[in-house]
PDB file of C-alpha atoms in Angstrom:
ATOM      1  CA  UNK L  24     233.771  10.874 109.049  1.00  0.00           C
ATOM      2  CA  UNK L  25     235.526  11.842 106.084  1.00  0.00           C
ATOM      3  CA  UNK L  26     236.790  14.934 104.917  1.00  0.00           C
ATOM      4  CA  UNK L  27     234.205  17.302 103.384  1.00  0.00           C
ATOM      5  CA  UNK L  28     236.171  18.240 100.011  1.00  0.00           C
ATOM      6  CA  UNK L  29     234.169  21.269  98.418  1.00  0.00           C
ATOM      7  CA  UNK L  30     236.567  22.467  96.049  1.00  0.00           C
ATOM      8  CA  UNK L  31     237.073  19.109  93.884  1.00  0.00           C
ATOM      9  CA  UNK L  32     234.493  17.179  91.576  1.00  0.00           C
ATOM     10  CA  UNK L  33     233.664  13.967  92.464  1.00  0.00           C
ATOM     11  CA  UNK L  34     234.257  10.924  89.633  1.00  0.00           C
ATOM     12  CA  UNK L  35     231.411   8.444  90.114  1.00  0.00           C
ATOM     13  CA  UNK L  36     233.375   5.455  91.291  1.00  0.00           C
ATOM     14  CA  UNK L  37     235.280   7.983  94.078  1.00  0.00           C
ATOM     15  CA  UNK L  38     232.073   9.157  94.796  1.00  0.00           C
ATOM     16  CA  UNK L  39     231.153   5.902  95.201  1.00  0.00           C
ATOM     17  CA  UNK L  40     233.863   4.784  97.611  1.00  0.00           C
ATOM     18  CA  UNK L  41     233.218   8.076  99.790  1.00  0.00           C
ATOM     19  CA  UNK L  42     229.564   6.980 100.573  1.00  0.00           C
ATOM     20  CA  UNK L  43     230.275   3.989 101.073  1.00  0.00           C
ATOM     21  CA  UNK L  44     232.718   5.067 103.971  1.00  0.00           C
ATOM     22  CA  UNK L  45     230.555   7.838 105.032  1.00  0.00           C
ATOM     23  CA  UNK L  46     227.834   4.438 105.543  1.00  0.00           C
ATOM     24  CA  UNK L  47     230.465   2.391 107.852  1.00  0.00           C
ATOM     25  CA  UNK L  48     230.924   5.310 109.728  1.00  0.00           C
ATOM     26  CA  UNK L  49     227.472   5.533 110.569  1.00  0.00           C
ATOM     27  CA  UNK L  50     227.083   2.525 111.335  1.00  0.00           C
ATOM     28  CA  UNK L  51     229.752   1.833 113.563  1.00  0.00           C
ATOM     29  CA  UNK L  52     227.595   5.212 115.199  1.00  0.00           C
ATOM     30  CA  UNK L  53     224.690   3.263 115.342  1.00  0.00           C
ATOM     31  CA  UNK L  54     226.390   0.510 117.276  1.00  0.00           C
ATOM     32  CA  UNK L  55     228.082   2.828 119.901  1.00  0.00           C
ATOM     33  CA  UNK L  56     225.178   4.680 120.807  1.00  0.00           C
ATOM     34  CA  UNK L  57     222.601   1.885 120.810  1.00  0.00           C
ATOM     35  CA  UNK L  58     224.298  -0.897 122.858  1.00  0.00           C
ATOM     36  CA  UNK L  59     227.336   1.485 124.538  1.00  0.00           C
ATOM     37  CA  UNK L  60     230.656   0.473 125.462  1.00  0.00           C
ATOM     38  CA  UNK L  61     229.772  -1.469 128.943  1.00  0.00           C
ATOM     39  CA  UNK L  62     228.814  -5.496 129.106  1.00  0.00           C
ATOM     40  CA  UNK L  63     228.630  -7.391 126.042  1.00  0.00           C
ATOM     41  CA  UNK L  64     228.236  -4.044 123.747  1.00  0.00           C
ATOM     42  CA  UNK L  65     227.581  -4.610 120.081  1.00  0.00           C
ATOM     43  CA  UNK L  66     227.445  -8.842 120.647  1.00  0.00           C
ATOM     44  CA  UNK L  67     223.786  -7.611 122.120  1.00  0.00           C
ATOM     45  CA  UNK L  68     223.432  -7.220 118.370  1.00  0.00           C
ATOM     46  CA  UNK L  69     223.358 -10.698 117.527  1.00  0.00           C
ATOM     47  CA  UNK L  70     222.490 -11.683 121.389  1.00  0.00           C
ATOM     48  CA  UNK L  71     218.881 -10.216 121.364  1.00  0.00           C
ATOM     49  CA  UNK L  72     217.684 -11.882 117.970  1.00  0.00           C
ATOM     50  CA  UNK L  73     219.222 -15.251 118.738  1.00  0.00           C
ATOM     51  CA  UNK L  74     217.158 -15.071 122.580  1.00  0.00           C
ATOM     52  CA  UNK L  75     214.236 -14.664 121.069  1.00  0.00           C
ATOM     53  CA  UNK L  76     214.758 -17.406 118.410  1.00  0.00           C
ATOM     54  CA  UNK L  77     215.508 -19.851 121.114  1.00  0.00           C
ATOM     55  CA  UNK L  78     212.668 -19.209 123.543  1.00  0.00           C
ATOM     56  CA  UNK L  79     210.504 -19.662 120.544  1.00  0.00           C
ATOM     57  CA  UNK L  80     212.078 -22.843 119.299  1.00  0.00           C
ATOM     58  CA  UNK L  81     212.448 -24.239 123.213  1.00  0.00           C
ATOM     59  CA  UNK L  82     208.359 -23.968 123.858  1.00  0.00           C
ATOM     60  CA  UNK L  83     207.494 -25.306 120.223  1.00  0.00           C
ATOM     61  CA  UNK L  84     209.656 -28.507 121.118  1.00  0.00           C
ATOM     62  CA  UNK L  85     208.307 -28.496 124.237  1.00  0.00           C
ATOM     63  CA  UNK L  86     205.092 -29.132 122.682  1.00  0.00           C
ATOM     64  CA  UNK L  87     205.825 -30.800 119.632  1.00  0.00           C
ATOM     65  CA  UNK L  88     204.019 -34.484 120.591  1.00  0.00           C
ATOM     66  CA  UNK L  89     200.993 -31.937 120.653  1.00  0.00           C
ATOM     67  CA  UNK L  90     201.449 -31.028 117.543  1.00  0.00           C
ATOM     68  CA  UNK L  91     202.385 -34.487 115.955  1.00  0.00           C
ATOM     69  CA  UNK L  92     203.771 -33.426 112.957  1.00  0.00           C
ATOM     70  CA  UNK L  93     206.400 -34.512 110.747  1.00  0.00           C
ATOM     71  CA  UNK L  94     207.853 -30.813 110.205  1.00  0.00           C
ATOM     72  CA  UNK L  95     211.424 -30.261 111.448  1.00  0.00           C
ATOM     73  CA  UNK L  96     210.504 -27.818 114.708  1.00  0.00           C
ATOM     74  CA  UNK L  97     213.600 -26.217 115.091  1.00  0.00           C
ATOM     75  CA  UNK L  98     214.287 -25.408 111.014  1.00  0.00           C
ATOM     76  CA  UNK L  99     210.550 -23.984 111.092  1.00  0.00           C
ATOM     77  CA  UNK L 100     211.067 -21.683 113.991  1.00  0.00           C
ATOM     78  CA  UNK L 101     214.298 -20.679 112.791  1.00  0.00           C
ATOM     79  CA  UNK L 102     213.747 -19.518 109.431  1.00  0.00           C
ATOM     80  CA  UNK L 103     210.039 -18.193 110.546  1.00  0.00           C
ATOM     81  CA  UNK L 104     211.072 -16.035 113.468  1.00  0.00           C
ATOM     82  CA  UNK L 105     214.527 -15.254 112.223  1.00  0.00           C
ATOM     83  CA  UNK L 106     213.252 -13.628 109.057  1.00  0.00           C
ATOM     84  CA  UNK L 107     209.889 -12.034 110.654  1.00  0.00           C
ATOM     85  CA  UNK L 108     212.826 -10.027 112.961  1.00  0.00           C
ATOM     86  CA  UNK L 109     214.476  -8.906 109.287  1.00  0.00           C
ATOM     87  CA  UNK L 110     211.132  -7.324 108.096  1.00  0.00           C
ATOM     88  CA  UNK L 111     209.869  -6.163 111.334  1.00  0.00           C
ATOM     89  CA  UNK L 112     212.770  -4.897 113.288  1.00  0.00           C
ATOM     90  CA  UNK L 113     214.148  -3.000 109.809  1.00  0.00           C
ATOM     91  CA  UNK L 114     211.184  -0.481 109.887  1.00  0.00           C
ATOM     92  CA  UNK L 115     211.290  -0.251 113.174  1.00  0.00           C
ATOM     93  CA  UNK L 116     214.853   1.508 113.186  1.00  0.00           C
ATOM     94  CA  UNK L 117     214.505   3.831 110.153  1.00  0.00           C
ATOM     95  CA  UNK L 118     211.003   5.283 111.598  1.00  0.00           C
ATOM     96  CA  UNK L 119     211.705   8.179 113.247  1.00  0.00           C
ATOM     97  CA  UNK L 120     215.642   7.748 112.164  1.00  0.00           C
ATOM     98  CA  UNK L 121     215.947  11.476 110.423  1.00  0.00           C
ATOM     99  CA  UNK L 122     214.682  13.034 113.946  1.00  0.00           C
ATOM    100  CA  UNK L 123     217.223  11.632 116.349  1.00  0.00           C
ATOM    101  CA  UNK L 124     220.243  12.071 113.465  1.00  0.00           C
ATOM    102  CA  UNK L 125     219.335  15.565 111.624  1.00  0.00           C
ATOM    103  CA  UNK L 126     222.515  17.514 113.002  1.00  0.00           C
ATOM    104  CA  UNK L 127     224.374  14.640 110.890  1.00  0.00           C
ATOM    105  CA  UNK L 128     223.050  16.261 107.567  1.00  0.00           C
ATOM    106  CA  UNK L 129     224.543  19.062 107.915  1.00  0.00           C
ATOM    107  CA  UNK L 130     227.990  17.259 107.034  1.00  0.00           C
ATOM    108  CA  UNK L 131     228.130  18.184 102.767  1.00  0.00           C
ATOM    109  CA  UNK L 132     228.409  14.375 101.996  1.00  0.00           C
ATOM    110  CA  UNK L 133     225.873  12.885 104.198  1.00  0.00           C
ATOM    111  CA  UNK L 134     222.395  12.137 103.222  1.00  0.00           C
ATOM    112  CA  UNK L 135     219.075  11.108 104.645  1.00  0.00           C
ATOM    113  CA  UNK L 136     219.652   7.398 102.531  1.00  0.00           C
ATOM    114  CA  UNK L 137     223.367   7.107 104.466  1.00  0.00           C
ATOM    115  CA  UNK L 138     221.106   7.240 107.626  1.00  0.00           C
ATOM    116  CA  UNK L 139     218.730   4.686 106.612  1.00  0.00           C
ATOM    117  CA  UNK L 140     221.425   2.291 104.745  1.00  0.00           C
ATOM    118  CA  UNK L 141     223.193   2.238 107.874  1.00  0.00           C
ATOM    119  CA  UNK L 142     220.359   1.192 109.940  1.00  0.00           C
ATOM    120  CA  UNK L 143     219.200  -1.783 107.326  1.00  0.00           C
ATOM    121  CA  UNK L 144     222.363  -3.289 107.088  1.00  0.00           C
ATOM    122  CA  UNK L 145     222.876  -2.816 110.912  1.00  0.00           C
ATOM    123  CA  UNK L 146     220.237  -5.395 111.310  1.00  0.00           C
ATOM    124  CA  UNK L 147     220.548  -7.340 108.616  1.00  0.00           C
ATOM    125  CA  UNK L 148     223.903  -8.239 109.952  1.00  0.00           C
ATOM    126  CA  UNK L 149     222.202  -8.945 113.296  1.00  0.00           C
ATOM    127  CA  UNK L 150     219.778 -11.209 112.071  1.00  0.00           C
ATOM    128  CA  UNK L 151     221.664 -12.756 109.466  1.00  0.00           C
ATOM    129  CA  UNK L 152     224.308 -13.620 111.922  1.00  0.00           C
ATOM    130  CA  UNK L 153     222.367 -14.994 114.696  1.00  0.00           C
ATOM    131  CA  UNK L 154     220.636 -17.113 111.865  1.00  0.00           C
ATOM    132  CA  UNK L 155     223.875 -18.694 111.134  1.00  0.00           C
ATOM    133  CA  UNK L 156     225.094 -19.119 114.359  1.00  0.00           C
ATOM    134  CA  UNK L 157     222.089 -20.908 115.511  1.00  0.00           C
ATOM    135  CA  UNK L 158     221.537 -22.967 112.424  1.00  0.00           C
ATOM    136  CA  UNK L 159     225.237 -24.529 112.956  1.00  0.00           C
ATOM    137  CA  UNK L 160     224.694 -24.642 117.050  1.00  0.00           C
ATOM    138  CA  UNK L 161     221.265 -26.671 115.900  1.00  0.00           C
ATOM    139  CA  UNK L 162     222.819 -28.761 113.677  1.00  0.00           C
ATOM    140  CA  UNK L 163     226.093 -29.733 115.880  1.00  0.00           C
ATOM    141  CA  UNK L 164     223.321 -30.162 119.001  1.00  0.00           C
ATOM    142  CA  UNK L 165     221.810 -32.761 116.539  1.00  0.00           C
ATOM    143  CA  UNK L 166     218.278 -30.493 116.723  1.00  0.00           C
ATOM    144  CA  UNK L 167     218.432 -29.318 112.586  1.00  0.00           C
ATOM    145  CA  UNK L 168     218.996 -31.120 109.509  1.00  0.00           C
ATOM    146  CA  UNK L 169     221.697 -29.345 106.977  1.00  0.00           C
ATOM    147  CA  UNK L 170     219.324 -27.309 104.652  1.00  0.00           C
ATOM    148  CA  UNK L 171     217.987 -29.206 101.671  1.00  0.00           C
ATOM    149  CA  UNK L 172     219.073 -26.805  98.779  1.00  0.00           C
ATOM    150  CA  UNK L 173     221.226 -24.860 100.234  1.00  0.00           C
ATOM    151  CA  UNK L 174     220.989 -21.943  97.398  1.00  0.00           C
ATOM    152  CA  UNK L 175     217.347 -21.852  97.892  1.00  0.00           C
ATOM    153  CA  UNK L 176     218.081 -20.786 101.404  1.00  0.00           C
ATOM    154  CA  UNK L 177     220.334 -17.916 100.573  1.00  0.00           C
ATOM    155  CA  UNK L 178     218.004 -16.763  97.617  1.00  0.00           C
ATOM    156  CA  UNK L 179     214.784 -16.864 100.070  1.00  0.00           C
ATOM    157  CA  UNK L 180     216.791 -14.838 102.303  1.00  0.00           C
ATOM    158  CA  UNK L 181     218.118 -12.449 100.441  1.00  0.00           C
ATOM    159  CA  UNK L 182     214.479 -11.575  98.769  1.00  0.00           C
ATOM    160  CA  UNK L 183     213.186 -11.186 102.835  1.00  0.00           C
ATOM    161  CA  UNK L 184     216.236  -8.925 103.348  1.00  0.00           C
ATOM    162  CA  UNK L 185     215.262  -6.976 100.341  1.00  0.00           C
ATOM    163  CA  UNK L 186     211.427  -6.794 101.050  1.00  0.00           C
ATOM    164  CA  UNK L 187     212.474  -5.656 104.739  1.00  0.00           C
ATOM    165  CA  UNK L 188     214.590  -2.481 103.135  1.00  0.00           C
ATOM    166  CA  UNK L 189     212.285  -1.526 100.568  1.00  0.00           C
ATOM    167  CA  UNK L 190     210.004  -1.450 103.496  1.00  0.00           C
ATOM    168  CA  UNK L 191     211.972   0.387 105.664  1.00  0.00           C
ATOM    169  CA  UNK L 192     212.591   2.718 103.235  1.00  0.00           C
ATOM    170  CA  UNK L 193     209.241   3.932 102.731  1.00  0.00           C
ATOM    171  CA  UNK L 194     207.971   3.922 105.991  1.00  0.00           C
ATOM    172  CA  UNK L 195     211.244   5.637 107.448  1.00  0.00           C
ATOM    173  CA  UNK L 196     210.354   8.653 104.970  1.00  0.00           C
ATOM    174  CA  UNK L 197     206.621   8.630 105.483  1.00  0.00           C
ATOM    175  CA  UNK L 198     207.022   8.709 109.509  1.00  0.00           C
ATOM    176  CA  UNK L 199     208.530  12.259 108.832  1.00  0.00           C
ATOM    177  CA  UNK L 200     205.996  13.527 106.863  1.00  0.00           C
ATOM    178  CA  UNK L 201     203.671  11.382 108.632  1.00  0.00           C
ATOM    179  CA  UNK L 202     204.238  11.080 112.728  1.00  0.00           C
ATOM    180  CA  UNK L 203     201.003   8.719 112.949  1.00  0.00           C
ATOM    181  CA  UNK L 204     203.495   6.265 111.261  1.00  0.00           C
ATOM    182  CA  UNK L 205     205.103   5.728 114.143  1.00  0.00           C
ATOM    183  CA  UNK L 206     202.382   4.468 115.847  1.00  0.00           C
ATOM    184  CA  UNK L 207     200.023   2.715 113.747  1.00  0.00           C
ATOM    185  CA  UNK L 208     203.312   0.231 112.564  1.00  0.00           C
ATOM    186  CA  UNK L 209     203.394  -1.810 115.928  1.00  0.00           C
ATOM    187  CA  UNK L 210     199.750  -2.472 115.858  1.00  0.00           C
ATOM    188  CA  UNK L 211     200.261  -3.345 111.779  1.00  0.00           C
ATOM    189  CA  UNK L 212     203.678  -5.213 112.379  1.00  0.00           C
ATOM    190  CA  UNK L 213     201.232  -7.175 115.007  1.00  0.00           C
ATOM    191  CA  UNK L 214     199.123  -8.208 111.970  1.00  0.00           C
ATOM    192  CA  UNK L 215     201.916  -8.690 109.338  1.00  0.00           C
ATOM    193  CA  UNK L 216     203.285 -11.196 111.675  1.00  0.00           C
ATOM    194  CA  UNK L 217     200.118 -13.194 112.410  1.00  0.00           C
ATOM    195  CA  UNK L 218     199.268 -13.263 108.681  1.00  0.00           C
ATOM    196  CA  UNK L 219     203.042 -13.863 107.163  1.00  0.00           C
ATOM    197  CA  UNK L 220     203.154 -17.567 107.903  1.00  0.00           C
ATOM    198  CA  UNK L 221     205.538 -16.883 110.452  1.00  0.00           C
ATOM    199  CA  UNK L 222     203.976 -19.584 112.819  1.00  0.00           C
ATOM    200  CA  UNK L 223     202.024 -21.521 110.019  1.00  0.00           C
ATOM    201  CA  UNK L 224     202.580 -23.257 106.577  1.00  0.00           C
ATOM    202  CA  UNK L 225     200.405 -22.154 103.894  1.00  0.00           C
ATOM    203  CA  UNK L 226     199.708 -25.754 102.973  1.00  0.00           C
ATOM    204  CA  UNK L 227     197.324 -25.977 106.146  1.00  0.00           C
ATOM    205  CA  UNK L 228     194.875 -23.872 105.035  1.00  0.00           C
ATOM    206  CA  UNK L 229     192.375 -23.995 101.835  1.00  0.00           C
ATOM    207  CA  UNK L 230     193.307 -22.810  98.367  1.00  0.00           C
ATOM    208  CA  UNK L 231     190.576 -19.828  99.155  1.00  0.00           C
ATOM    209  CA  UNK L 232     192.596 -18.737 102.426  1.00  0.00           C
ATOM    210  CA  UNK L 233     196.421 -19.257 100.817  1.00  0.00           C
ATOM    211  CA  UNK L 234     195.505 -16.727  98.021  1.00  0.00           C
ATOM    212  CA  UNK L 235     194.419 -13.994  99.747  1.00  0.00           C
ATOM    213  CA  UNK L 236     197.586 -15.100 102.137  1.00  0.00           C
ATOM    214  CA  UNK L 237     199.929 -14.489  99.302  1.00  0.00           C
ATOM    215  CA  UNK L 238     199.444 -11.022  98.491  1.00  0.00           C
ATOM    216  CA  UNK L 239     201.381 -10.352 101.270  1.00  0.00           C
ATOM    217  CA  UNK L 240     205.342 -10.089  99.675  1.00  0.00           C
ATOM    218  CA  UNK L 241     207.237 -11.580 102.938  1.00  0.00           C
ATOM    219  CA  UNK L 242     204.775 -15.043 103.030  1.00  0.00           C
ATOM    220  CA  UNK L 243     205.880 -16.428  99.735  1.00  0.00           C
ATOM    221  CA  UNK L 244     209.521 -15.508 100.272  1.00  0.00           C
ATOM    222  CA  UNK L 245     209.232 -17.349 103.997  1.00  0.00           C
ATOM    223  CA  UNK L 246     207.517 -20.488 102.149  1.00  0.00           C
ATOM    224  CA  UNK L 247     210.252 -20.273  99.296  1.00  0.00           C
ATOM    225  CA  UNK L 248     212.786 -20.087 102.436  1.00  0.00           C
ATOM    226  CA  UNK L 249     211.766 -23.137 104.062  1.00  0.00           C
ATOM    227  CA  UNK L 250     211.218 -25.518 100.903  1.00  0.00           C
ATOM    228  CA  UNK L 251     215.214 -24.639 100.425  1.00  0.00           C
ATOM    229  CA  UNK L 252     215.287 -25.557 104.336  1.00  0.00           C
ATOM    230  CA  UNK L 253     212.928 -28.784 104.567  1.00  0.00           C
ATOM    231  CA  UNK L 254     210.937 -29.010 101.544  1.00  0.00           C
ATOM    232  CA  UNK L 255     210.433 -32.924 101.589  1.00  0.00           C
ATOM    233  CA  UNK L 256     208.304 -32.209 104.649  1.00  0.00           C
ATOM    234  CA  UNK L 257     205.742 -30.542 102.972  1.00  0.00           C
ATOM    235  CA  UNK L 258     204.282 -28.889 100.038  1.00  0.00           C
ATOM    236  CA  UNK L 259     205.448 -24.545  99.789  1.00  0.00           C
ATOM    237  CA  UNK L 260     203.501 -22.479  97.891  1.00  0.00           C
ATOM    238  CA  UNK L 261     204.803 -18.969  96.938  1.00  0.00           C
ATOM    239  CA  UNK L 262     204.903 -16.330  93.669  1.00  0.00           C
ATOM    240  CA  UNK L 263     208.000 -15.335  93.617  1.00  0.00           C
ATOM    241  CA  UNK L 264     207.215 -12.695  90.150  1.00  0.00           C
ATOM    242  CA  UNK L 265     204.217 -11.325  92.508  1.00  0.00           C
ATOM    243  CA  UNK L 266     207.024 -10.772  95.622  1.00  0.00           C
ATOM    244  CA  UNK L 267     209.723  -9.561  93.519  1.00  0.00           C
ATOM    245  CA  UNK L 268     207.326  -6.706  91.345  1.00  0.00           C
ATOM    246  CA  UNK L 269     205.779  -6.289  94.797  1.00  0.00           C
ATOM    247  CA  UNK L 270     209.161  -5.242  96.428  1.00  0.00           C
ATOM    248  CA  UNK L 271     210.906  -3.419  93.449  1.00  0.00           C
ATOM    249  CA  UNK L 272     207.044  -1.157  93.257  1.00  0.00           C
ATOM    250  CA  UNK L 273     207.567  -0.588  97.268  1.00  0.00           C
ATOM    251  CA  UNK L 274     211.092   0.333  96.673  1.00  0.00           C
ATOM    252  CA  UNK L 275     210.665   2.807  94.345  1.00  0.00           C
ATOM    253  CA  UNK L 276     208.201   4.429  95.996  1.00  0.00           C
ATOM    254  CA  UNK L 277     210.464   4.512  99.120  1.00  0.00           C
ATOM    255  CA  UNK L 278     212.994   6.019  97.134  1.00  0.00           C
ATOM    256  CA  UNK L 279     210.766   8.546  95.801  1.00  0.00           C
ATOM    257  CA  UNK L 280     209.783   9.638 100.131  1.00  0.00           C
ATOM    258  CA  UNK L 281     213.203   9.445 100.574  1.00  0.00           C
ATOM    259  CA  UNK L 282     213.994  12.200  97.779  1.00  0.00           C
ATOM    260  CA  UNK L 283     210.696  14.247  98.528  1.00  0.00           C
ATOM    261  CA  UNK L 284     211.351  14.419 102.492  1.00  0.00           C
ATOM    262  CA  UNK L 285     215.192  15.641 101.784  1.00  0.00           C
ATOM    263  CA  UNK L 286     214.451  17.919  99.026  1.00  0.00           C
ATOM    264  CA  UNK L 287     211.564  20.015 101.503  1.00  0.00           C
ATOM    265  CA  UNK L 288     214.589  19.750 103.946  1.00  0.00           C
ATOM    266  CA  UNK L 289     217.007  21.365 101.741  1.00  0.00           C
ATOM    267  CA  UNK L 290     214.329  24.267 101.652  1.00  0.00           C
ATOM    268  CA  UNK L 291     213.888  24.930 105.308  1.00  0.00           C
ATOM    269  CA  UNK L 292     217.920  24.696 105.537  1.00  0.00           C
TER     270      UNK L 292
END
């Protein structure tokens, strides 16, 4: 961790480069005390998302004659499953976060948003990782087609990874003001990930249905996703100014929990 200098003023760019050091160090925390020394260690990281991914993907091509459809199976289970991990799993790991890690704020430089930054790009390197690796394992396997627009791809996915902090960074906050939090987000993830078009394209349903579908942030950046993936297959439908306004309102009010929930603990200290 590094040294806690009292004495000196901080320029903005040194302050800058201190965080950002005081985040790798949590981080490399994180990995140490969730997946240990012993085994495979911190390759569980990129392990667990990539199992799941390819039990999915195995029983959809398993049954794809059932389905007869035209849609690339493996591209849609990868970028559906893949990306419902980034928005789910984030949350997941900054509820509760300021519980399990409050002895680490009483170090001068760290902060309750170190904690969560460290946790949201802990598994956004996970997931983004194991969604590389098994797009090029797919594609040398002959089971993927190289992605269509390959920019698309990278812009879908960086508007899921920022929808899946914003989240996390208001539900992190609100599960320490809030314990029920905790709770009620598995049952709600549950529903978020029937609804999100994780397992569906929007194009199946009826202009009434794909509406209401769409005021849910995460469902036009998957659709936007897989039109950079296989959009010759089908028609996407998405609002990208609805998600982005969407995301930027949910991460400012995150931001805001954030500041509330460490300014009451700066009182109690």
């Amino acid at each position: 961790m590094p040294a806690d200098d009292r004495s000196e003023p901080l320029l903005p760019l040194s302050g800058l480069r201190i965080q950002a050091r005081i985040v790798w160090a949590l981080l490399l925390r994180e990995v140490i005390t969730r997946f240990g020394r012993r085994n495979i260690g911190f390759l569980w990281l990129f392990v667990e998302p990539a199992l799941f991914v390819i039990v999915i993907t195995a029983i959809w091509t398993a049954t794809h004659d059932l389905h007869r459809s035209q849609i690339p199976i493996a591209a849609f289970t990868l970028t559906g499953y893949t990306s419902m991990l980034m928005w789910r799993n984030t949350p997941s790991r900054c509820i509760g976060a300021l519980s399990s890690n409050q002895a680490l704020l009483y170090h001068r430089r760290v902060t309750m948003l170190d904690i969560y930054l460290a946790r949201i790009l802990l598994e956004f390197a996970g997931v983004t990782t194991s969604f590389m690796v098994l797009g090029l394992v797919m594609w040398l396997g002959g089971w993927l087609e190289p992605p269509e627009n390959v920019l698309q791809v990278i812009g879908g996915w960086g508007l899921l990874a920022w929808f899946g902090m914003a989240l996390a960074l208001t539900l992190g906050p609100l599960s320490e003001r809030y314990p029920s939090v905790q709770k009620l987000w598995s049952p709600v993830a549950i529903l978020l990930f029937i609804l999100s078009g994780t397992s569906f394209l929007l194009d199946t349903f009826p202009p009434t249905v794909r509406y209401w579908l769409l005021w849910l942030p995460m469902t036009s950046g998957l659709e936007y996703l897989r039109e950079g993936f296989f959009g010759s297959h089908f028609k996407a439908h998405y609002d990208l100014g609805y998600m982005c306004s969407a995301t930027m309102l949910l991460m400012l009010f995150g931001l805001s929990q954030v500041r509330r929930v460490a300014l009451n603990e700066v009182r109690i200290a």
